[in-house]
Short mmCIF file of C-alpha atoms in Angstrom, two decimals:
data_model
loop_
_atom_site.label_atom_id
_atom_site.label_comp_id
_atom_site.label_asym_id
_atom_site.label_seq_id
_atom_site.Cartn_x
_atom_site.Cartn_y
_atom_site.Cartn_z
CA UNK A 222 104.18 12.12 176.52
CA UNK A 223 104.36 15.75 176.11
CA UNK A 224 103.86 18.03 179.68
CA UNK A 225 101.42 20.24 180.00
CA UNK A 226 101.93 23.87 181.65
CA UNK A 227 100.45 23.03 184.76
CA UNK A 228 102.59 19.81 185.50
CA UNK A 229 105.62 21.81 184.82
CA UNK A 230 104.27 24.65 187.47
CA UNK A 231 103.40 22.45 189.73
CA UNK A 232 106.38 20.19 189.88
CA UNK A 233 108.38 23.04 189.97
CA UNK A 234 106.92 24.39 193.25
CA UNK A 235 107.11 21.38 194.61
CA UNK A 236 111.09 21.03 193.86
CA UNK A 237 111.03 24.35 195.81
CA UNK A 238 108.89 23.29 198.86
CA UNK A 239 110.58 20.27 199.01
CA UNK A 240 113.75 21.94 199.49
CA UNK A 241 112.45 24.02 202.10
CA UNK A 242 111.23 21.33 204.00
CA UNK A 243 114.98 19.58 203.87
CA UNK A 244 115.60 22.51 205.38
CA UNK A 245 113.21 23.38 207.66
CA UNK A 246 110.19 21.41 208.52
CA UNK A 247 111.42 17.86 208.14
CA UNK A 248 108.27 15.93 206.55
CA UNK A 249 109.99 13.98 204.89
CA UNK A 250 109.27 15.57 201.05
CA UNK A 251 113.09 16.04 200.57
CA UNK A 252 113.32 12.39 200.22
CA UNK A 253 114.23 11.44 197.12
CA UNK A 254 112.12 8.23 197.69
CA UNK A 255 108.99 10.65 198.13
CA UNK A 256 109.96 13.69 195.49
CA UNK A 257 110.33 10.88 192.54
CA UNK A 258 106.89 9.38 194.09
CA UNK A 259 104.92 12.83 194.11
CA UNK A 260 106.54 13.56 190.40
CA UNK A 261 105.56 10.31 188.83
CA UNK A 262 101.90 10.56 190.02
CA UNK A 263 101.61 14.23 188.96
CA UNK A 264 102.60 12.81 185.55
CA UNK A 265 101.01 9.71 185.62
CA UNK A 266 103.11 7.30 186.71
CA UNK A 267 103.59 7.07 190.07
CA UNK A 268 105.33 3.22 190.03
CA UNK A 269 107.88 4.50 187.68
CA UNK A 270 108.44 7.81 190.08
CA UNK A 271 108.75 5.59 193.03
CA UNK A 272 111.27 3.10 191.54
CA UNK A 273 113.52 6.03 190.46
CA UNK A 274 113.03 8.14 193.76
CA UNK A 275 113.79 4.80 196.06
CA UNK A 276 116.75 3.98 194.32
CA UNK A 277 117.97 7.17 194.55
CA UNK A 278 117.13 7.15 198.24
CA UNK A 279 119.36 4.34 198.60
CA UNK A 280 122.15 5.74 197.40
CA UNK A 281 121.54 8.34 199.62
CA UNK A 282 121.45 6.86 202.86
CA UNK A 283 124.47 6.88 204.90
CA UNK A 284 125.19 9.82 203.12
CA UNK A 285 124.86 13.55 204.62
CA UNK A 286 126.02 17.32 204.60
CA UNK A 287 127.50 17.20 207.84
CA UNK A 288 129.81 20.74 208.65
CA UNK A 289 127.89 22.46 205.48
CA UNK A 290 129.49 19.26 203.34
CA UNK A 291 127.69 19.69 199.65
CA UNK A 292 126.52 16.30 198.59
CA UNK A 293 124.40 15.44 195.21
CA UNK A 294 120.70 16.65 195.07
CA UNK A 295 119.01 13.32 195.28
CA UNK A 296 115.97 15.03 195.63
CA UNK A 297 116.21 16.69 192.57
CA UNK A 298 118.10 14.15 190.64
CA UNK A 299 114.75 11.71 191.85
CA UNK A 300 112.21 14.76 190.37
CA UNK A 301 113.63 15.04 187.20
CA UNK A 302 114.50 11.49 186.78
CA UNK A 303 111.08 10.64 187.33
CA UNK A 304 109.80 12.94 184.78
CA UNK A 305 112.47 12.26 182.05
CA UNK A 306 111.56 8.12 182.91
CA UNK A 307 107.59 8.90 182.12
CA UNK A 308 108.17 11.56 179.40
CA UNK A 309 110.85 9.51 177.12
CA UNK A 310 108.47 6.02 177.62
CA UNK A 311 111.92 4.18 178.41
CA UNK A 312 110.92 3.39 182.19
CA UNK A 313 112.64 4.00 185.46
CA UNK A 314 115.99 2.90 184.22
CA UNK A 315 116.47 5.55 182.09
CA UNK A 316 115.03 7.70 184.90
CA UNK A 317 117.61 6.31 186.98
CA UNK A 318 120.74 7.08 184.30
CA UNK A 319 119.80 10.64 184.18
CA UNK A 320 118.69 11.33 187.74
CA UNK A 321 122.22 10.87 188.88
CA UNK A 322 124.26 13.22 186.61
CA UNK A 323 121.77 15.58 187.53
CA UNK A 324 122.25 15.19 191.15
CA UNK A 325 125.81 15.54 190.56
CA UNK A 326 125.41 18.70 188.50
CA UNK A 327 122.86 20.59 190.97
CA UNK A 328 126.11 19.99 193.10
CA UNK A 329 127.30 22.99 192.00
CA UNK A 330 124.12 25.30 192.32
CA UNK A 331 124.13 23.84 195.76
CA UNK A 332 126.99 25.85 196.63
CA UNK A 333 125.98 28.76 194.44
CA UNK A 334 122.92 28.98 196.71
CA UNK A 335 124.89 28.75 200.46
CA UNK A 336 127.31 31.20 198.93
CA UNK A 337 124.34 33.75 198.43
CA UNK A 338 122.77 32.45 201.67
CA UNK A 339 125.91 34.89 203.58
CA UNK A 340 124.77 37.67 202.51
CA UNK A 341 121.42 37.53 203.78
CA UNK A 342 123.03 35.77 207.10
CA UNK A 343 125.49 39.19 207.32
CA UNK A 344 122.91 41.04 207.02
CA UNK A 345 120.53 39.28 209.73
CA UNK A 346 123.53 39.60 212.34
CA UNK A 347 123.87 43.42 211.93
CA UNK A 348 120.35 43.63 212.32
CA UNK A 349 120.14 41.36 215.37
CA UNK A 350 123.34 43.68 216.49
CA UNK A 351 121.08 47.15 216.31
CA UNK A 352 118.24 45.11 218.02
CA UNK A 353 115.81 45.54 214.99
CA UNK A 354 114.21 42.21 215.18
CA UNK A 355 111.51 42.62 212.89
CA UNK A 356 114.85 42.60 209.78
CA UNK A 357 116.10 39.46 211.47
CA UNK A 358 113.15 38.06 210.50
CA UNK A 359 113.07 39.64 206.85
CA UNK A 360 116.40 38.43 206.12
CA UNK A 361 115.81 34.60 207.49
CA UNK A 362 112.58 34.57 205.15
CA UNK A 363 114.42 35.93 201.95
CA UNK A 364 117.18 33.37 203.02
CA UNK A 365 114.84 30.84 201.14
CA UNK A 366 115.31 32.37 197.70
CA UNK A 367 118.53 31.08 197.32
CA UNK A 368 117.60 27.75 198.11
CA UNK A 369 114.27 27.99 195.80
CA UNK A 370 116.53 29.05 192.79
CA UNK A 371 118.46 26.28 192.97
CA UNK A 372 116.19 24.27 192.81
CA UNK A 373 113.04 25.55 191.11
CA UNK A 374 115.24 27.19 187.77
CA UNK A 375 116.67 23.69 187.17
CA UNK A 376 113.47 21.69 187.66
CA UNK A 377 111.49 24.09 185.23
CA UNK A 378 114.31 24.16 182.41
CA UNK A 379 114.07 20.59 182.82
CA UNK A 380 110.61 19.85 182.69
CA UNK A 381 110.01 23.08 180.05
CA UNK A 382 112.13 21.21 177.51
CA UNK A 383 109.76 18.53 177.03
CA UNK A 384 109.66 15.18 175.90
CA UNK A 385 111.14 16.42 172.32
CA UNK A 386 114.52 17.42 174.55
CA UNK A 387 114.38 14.06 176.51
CA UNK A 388 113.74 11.91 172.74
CA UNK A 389 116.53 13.95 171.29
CA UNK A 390 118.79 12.73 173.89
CA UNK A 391 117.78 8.74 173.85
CA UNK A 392 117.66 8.74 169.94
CA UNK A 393 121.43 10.79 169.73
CA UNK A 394 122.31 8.26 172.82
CA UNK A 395 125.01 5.70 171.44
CA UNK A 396 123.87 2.10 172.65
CA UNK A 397 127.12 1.59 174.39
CA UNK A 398 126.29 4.70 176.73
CA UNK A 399 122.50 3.73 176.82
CA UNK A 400 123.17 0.38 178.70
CA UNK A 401 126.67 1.54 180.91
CA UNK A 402 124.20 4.12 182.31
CA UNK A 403 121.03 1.37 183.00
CA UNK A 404 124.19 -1.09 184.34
CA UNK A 405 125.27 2.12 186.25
CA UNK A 406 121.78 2.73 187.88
CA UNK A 407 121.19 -1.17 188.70
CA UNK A 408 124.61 -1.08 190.84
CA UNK A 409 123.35 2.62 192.54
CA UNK A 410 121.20 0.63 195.26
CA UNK A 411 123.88 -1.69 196.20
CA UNK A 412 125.99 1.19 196.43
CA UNK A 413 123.67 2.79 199.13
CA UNK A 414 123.44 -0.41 201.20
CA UNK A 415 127.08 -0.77 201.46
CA UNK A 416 127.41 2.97 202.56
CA UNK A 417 124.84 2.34 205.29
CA UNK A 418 126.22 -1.59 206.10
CA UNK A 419 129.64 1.01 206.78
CA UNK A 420 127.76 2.77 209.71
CA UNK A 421 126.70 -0.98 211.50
CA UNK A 422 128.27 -3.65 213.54
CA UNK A 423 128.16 -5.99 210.68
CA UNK A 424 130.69 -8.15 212.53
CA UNK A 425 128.95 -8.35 215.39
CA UNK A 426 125.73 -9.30 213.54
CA UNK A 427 127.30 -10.99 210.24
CA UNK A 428 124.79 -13.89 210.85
CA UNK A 429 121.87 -11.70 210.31
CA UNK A 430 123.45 -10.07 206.95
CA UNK A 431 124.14 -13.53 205.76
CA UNK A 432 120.66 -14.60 206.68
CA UNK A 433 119.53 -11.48 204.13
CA UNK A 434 121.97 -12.43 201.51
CA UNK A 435 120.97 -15.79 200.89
CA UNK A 436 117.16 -15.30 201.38
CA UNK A 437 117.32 -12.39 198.62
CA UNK A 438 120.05 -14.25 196.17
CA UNK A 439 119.27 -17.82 196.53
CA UNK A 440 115.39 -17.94 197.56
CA UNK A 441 114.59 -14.65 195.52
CA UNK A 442 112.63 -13.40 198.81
CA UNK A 443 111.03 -9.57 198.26
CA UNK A 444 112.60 -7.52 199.98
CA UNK A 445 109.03 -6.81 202.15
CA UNK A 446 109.60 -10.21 203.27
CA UNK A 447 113.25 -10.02 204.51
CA UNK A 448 112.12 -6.95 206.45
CA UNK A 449 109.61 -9.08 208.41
CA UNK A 450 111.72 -12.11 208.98
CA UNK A 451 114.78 -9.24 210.24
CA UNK A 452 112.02 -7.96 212.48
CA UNK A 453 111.25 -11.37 213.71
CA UNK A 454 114.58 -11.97 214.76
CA UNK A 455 115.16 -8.47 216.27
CA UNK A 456 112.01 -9.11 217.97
CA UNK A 457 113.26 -12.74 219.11
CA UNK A 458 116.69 -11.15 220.31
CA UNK A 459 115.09 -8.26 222.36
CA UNK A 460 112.84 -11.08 224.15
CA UNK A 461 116.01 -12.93 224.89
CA UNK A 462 118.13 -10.20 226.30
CA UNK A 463 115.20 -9.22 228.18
CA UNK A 464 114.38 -12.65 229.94
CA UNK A 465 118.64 -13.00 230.75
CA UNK A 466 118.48 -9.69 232.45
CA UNK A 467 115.80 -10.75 234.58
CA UNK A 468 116.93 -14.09 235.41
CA UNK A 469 120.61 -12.51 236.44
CA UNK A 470 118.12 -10.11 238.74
CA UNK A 471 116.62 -12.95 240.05
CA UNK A 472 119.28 -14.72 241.12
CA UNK A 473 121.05 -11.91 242.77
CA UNK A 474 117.94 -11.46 245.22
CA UNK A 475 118.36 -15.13 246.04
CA UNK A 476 121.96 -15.04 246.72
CA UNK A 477 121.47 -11.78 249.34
CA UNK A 478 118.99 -13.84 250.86
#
């Protein structure tokens, strides 16, 4: 399909707001889940938006900038992928393939954009030192163009190159490469559970993950429905624990008596 002006203009702010809010407001539109989401329905395809931007939200979980740590722009990645999966026709697999050499490679504008972010930051602190307050406030504001650079140039060279760009690169794309990078994005989600699984007591609670395992590899259970039956058991657990403690209360009262 070929973009129209608009799309790209709006997409583009988006990218930029979306950024922002990582930043700033926390609604949740830096997640890559929602980004691919709000892409593939301002193109048309929301389904294909949301399967690119959740597995790209799996990958990212368990993962964070912690100490000013750069990590890949999954939010990006999950725009662009989206786009590139409804523009080329090839679905979310090929959305996937390119989403994450993009996050990798707005890596690097990532640190462009904190690098530029000092001198803004300098300046703020002198102000702040001559007490002119109303600067301070200037120079947190123009902060943000850093950030929106680095994220709205990419997004709108991206999405300005069309779905002649994006058919260039699938018909020049060698076979062998086309399916290593669809393999590539089918192992990205089990990737992002195992980097999550690395932040839990999975021996203390290897039951449950066995539980999971078998109902989604053996049973081919949605993974809606091993959400409900883990919240069953949390739920059964939490009554358990909660019955013991009163029981041990119980029984101390008796023995003072």
């Amino acid at each position: 399909m070929d973009i129209q002006l608009w799309q790209i203009i709006v997409i583009t702010l988006f990218a930029v707001i979306a950024q922002y809010d990582g930043l700033n407001s926390g609604f949740g539109l830096a997640k890559p889940a929602v980004a691919g989401g709000i892409a593939g329905l301002l193109l048309g395809d929301m389904q294909a938006g949301l399967i690119v931007g959740g597995t790209l939200n799996l990958m990212s979980l368990g993962v964070g900038n912690f100490g000013g740590a750069v990590i890949p722009d999954y939010t990006s990645g999950a725009i662009l992928g989206a786009a590139f999966a409804v523009m080329s026709g090839q679905g979310a697999e090929f959305g996937i393939s390119l989403g994450i050499p993009v996050a990798l490679l707005l890596t690097q504008l990532d640190i462009l954009a904190r690098f530029s972010n000092t001198f803004f930051q300098q300046k703020a602190d002198k102000y702040a030192n001559e007490g002119k307050y109303h600067l301070v406030e200037r120079m947190n504001l123009m902060g943000l163009i850093p950030w929106a650079l680095s994220r709205g140039i990419p997004v709108a060279i991206g999405l300005s190159l069309g779905s002649e760009f994006v058919q260039m690169i699938v018909t020049n794309m060698p076979a062998w490469l086309m399916g290593g990078l669809k393999t590539a994005g089918g192992i990205v989600p089990a990737l992002g559970v195992a980097l999550l699984l690395k932040y839990l007591s999975i021996k203390k609670y290897k039951a449950y993950l066995l539980i999971g395992f078998a109902l989604a590899a053996y049973l081919a259970v949605p993974m809606l429905g091993i959400s409900f039956i883990g919240l069953a058991l949390a739920l059964m657990t939490y009554e358990k624990r909660q019955e013991s403690q009163v029981s041990v209360v119980g029984g101390g009262d008796d023995d003072d008596e």
